[in-house]
Short mmCIF file of C-alpha atoms and ligand atoms in Angstrom, two decimals:
data_model
loop_
_atom_site.label_atom_id
_atom_site.label_comp_id
_atom_site.label_asym_id
_atom_site.label_seq_id
_atom_site.Cartn_x
_atom_site.Cartn_y
_atom_site.Cartn_z
CA MET A 165 47.52 161.46 110.92
CA ARG A 166 50.01 157.70 109.90
CA ILE A 167 48.49 154.58 111.89
CA ASP A 168 49.79 151.12 111.25
CA ILE A 169 49.03 148.20 113.05
CA ALA A 170 50.57 144.50 112.58
CA THR A 171 48.78 141.81 114.82
CA ALA A 172 50.15 137.55 114.73
CA PRO A 173 49.39 134.77 117.01
CA GLY A 174 52.25 132.95 118.24
CA SER A 175 51.81 129.85 116.98
CA HIS A 176 48.84 128.15 115.74
CA PRO A 177 45.70 126.62 116.38
CA ARG A 178 46.40 128.20 119.38
CA PRO A 179 44.27 131.66 119.30
CA ASN A 180 45.87 135.46 119.71
CA GLU A 181 45.59 136.40 122.56
CA ASP A 182 46.30 140.25 122.37
CA TRP A 183 44.10 142.53 120.82
CA THR A 184 44.30 146.23 119.77
CA ALA A 185 42.01 149.08 118.38
CA VAL A 186 42.54 152.20 117.26
CA ALA A 187 39.68 154.98 116.91
CA THR A 188 39.87 157.95 115.27
CA PRO A 189 37.60 161.38 115.62
CA SER A 190 35.65 162.51 113.25
CA ALA A 191 35.83 165.70 114.52
CA GLY A 192 39.58 166.57 113.74
CA SER A 193 42.57 165.92 115.50
CA GLY A 194 43.26 163.05 118.15
CA GLY A 195 42.94 159.24 119.06
CA THR A 196 43.30 156.01 120.96
CA LEU A 197 44.93 153.30 120.86
CA ILE A 198 44.35 150.46 122.99
CA ALA A 199 46.67 147.25 123.00
CA LEU A 200 46.40 144.12 125.38
CA ASP A 201 48.18 140.92 125.80
CA GLY A 202 46.01 138.46 127.61
CA VAL A 203 47.64 135.90 129.90
CA THR A 204 47.84 132.66 129.00
CA PRO A 205 46.30 129.90 131.09
CA PRO A 206 48.18 126.70 132.52
CA ARG A 207 47.60 123.83 131.41
CA THR A 208 46.26 122.70 134.07
CA GLY A 209 44.64 124.05 137.04
CA GLY A 210 42.35 125.96 134.44
CA ASP A 211 41.08 129.55 135.74
CA GLY A 212 37.70 129.36 136.73
CA CYS A 213 36.30 130.86 133.87
CA VAL A 214 33.80 129.96 131.28
CA HIS A 215 34.41 132.01 128.14
CA GLY A 216 37.99 131.92 128.12
CA VAL A 217 41.12 134.76 127.40
CA PRO A 218 40.13 135.78 124.13
CA TRP A 219 36.08 136.92 125.01
CA PHE A 220 38.07 138.46 128.13
CA THR A 221 40.11 140.55 126.14
CA SER A 222 37.46 141.33 123.50
CA ARG A 223 35.12 142.32 126.07
CA LEU A 224 37.88 144.95 128.08
CA GLY A 225 38.72 146.26 125.19
CA GLY A 226 35.87 146.87 123.67
CA ALA A 227 35.00 148.76 126.95
CA LEU A 228 38.50 150.81 127.44
CA THR A 229 37.65 151.96 123.47
CA GLU A 230 35.08 153.64 123.85
CA LEU A 231 35.20 154.77 127.59
CA SER A 232 39.00 156.57 126.29
CA ALA A 233 37.29 157.69 123.13
CA SER A 234 33.59 158.79 124.32
CA ARG A 235 34.99 160.37 127.36
CA ARG A 236 37.60 162.39 127.00
CA GLU A 237 36.99 164.23 130.04
CA MET A 238 37.81 160.71 131.95
CA PRO A 239 41.06 160.22 133.33
CA LEU A 240 42.56 156.78 131.66
CA THR A 241 43.27 155.47 135.30
CA ASP A 242 39.23 155.68 135.50
CA VAL A 243 38.94 154.22 132.21
CA LEU A 244 40.53 151.38 133.02
CA GLY A 245 39.24 151.35 136.09
CA GLU A 246 35.24 151.37 134.87
CA ALA A 247 36.52 149.15 131.87
CA ILE A 248 38.24 146.42 133.89
CA ARG A 249 34.65 146.58 136.59
CA ARG A 250 32.09 146.14 133.37
CA THR A 251 33.96 143.21 132.40
CA ALA A 252 33.87 141.64 135.86
CA ASP A 253 30.54 141.91 136.23
CA ALA A 254 30.00 140.16 133.16
CA HIS A 255 31.16 137.20 134.46
CA ARG A 256 30.57 137.53 138.15
CA ASP A 257 27.33 135.27 138.00
CA THR A 258 29.12 132.13 135.87
CA CYS A 259 32.28 132.32 136.76
CA ASP A 260 34.97 132.30 139.35
CA LEU A 261 36.54 135.29 139.78
CA SER A 262 38.82 134.87 142.83
CA HIS A 263 40.84 132.60 140.88
CA PRO A 264 44.24 133.48 140.29
CA ARG A 265 44.37 132.73 137.02
CA THR A 266 41.32 134.19 136.07
CA PRO A 267 41.47 135.76 132.53
CA GLN A 268 43.30 138.63 132.76
CA ALA A 269 45.71 141.48 130.18
CA THR A 270 48.56 143.78 130.27
CA VAL A 271 47.49 146.89 128.69
CA VAL A 272 48.89 150.01 126.69
CA MET A 273 46.35 152.79 126.54
CA VAL A 274 47.13 156.27 124.67
CA ARG A 275 45.27 158.88 124.36
CA TRP A 276 46.28 162.02 121.81
CA ASP A 277 44.09 165.31 120.88
CA ALA A 278 46.20 168.43 119.67
CA GLY A 279 47.98 169.47 123.19
CA THR A 280 48.49 166.50 124.48
CA VAL A 281 49.61 162.71 125.04
CA GLU A 282 48.20 160.80 127.76
CA HIS A 283 49.56 157.23 128.37
CA LEU A 284 48.67 154.12 130.77
CA VAL A 285 50.81 151.43 131.50
CA LEU A 286 50.06 148.16 133.25
CA SER A 287 52.07 145.10 133.56
CA ASP A 288 55.32 143.66 130.85
CA SER A 289 53.71 145.75 127.71
CA THR A 290 55.50 149.05 126.52
CA LEU A 291 55.54 151.85 125.07
CA LEU A 292 57.46 154.14 122.84
CA LEU A 293 57.61 157.91 122.71
CA GLU A 294 60.17 159.88 120.15
CA SER A 295 60.04 163.37 120.39
CA PRO A 296 60.45 166.04 117.47
CA ALA A 297 64.76 165.51 117.82
CA GLY A 298 64.63 161.92 117.65
CA GLU A 299 64.71 160.68 121.34
CA VAL A 300 63.31 157.49 121.93
CA ARG A 301 61.72 157.45 125.82
CA ALA A 302 60.70 153.74 126.56
CA VAL A 303 57.96 154.01 129.17
CA VAL A 304 57.59 150.81 130.98
CA ASP A 305 55.93 149.00 134.40
CA ASP A 306 58.68 147.60 135.45
CA ARG A 307 57.22 145.12 138.69
CA LEU A 308 57.65 142.37 136.62
CA ASP A 309 60.80 142.14 135.71
CA ARG A 310 61.97 143.07 139.39
CA ILE A 311 60.94 139.39 140.67
CA PRO A 312 63.68 137.32 141.02
CA ARG A 313 64.44 135.57 137.55
CA SER A 314 64.11 132.20 139.16
CA VAL A 315 60.65 133.04 140.74
CA ARG A 316 59.56 134.24 137.46
CA ARG A 317 60.03 130.15 135.74
CA GLN A 318 57.82 128.55 138.59
CA ALA A 319 54.19 129.24 137.67
CA ALA A 320 52.96 129.00 140.83
CA ALA A 321 55.51 130.76 142.50
CA THR A 322 54.59 133.83 140.04
CA ASP A 323 50.85 133.19 140.63
CA ALA A 324 51.21 133.74 144.43
CA LEU A 325 52.72 137.33 143.79
CA ARG A 326 49.51 137.98 140.62
CA ASN A 327 47.73 141.38 141.45
CA THR A 328 49.28 140.74 145.64
CA GLU A 329 51.51 143.42 147.07
CA GLY A 330 54.64 143.79 146.73
CA GLY A 331 53.94 140.93 142.99
CA PHE A 332 52.66 142.54 140.09
CA PHE A 333 49.61 143.72 138.67
CA THR A 334 46.93 142.84 135.35
CA ALA A 335 43.70 144.06 134.50
CA ALA A 336 41.82 141.46 136.41
CA VAL A 337 38.96 141.79 138.03
CA ASP A 338 39.26 144.61 140.76
CA PRO A 339 39.30 148.20 139.40
CA ASP A 340 41.68 149.29 141.72
CA VAL A 341 44.72 148.11 140.22
CA ALA A 342 44.09 150.93 137.54
CA ALA A 343 45.73 153.43 139.91
CA LYS A 344 49.10 151.25 139.92
CA ALA A 345 49.33 151.52 136.29
CA VAL A 346 52.09 153.28 135.23
CA THR A 347 50.67 156.57 133.79
CA GLY A 348 51.73 160.14 132.35
CA ARG A 349 51.76 163.33 130.53
CA THR A 350 53.41 164.33 127.60
CA PRO A 351 52.93 167.80 125.39
CA ALA A 352 51.69 166.84 122.05
CA SER A 353 54.31 169.19 120.82
CA GLU A 354 57.23 166.59 122.18
CA VAL A 355 55.60 163.38 120.36
CA ARG A 356 56.97 163.04 117.05
CA ALA A 357 55.65 159.38 117.18
CA LEU A 358 55.17 156.00 119.52
CA VAL A 359 54.38 152.82 119.35
CA ALA A 360 52.80 150.35 121.42
CA LEU A 361 53.98 146.70 121.95
CA THR A 362 53.53 143.73 123.64
CA ASP A 363 55.61 141.94 124.43
CA GLY A 364 55.86 139.26 122.05
CA ALA A 365 57.06 142.23 119.56
CA ALA A 366 59.34 144.04 122.21
CA ARG A 367 61.55 140.71 122.72
CA TRP A 368 63.11 142.00 119.33
CA VAL A 369 65.15 144.17 121.70
CA GLU A 370 64.44 142.47 125.50
CA VAL A 371 65.20 139.16 124.44
CA PHE A 372 66.85 138.57 121.34
CA ARG A 373 68.75 141.98 121.41
CA GLU A 374 69.00 143.14 118.57
CA GLY A 375 68.57 146.12 118.70
CA ASP A 376 67.82 149.14 121.41
CA TRP A 377 64.95 151.01 121.57
CA ALA A 378 65.19 153.93 119.04
CA ASP A 379 66.38 151.12 116.88
CA CYS A 380 63.42 149.05 117.04
CA LEU A 381 61.21 152.37 116.74
CA ALA A 382 63.06 153.34 113.24
CA LEU A 383 62.71 149.65 111.98
CA VAL A 384 58.55 149.75 112.66
CA ARG A 385 58.74 153.58 111.26
CA LYS A 386 60.42 152.61 108.22
CA SER A 387 59.16 148.97 107.66
CA GLY A 388 56.18 148.58 109.53
CA PRO A 389 54.90 146.66 112.21
CA GLN A 390 54.89 143.33 110.20
CA GLU A 391 58.42 143.73 109.71
CA LEU A 392 59.14 144.02 113.35
CA ILE A 393 57.06 140.77 114.00
CA ASP A 394 58.41 139.18 110.80
CA ARG A 395 62.32 139.18 112.30
CA VAL A 396 61.10 138.51 115.29
CA ARG A 397 59.90 135.02 114.54
CA ALA A 398 62.69 134.59 112.36
CA ALA A 399 64.82 135.10 115.26
CA GLU A 400 62.17 132.42 117.23
CA SER A 401 63.12 129.65 114.52
CA ALA A 402 66.69 130.30 114.48
CA ASP A 403 66.40 129.29 118.36
CA PRO A 404 63.00 127.36 118.37
CA ASP A 405 64.33 125.95 121.92
CA GLY A 406 65.37 129.04 123.71
CA VAL A 407 68.62 127.24 124.12
CA ALA A 408 70.92 130.81 123.02
CA PHE A 409 66.98 133.04 124.05
CA ARG A 410 65.90 131.53 126.88
CA ARG A 411 62.32 132.87 127.62
CA GLY A 412 59.16 131.91 128.88
CA LYS A 413 57.64 130.25 124.87
CA ALA A 414 59.37 129.49 122.28
CA TYR A 415 56.78 131.90 119.70
CA ASP A 416 54.83 134.54 121.59
CA ASP A 417 51.67 136.73 120.26
CA ALA A 418 53.08 139.61 118.68
CA THR A 419 51.27 143.27 118.26
CA VAL A 420 52.89 146.53 117.29
CA VAL A 421 51.20 149.94 116.62
CA TYR A 422 52.66 152.55 115.01
CA VAL A 423 51.10 156.05 115.38
CA GLU A 424 52.72 160.02 114.22
CA PRO A 425 49.79 161.63 116.21
ZN1 ZN B 726 34.34 134.29 132.02
#
């Protein structure tokens, strides 16, 4: 089994709001991977929470890791629902959980054993699955992409679509959004490698178009996850005002996890 991880904040001194973990069992094959991208709150209006996004992603990520690793019979959608419930309960008494910008995160979760690779993707993070023949499949939840760009450029209009039917869903306070996640199972014999990417890393493909998903996976395998992040940072620095490559943030938190199960 090979596991490589790199994660980096978009710009100092802001904290890195991505969160990632990999657990492997002591008793042989298999493991679980979690990658979260915390949604940055707006400068004005707050988020109704006294704790902040890093607190939220740590709580959610910790619960996802524990449940997916120790309750292997539990479907990943149930793992996500229970982790959201636990995290919401941890600040229900101190925070306004009905606030539209209550701390929330995108989710990639993968759990594998000798027979099967299970996956779950919610909101705009990406999972790449490579077959033994070298074919790369990108698993994405494209609800956010289906919202017109003109709407996505307006924070208030985008907020109105958060966790509402016809909009897009993130892990926040409602356990039922787990059922909206993109999920699947693949025979382990059909997965040679996999890569989880938060959107700050996926912009190497999606924004800067320096290669396709297969190129991305090949780069990470050969040169490591940090190299992908370094290349994204170089592309961001070459276009700091987002003129050539329009994007929300000039620099974004980026996380890359590579696994050969
Ligand atoms: Zn809170």
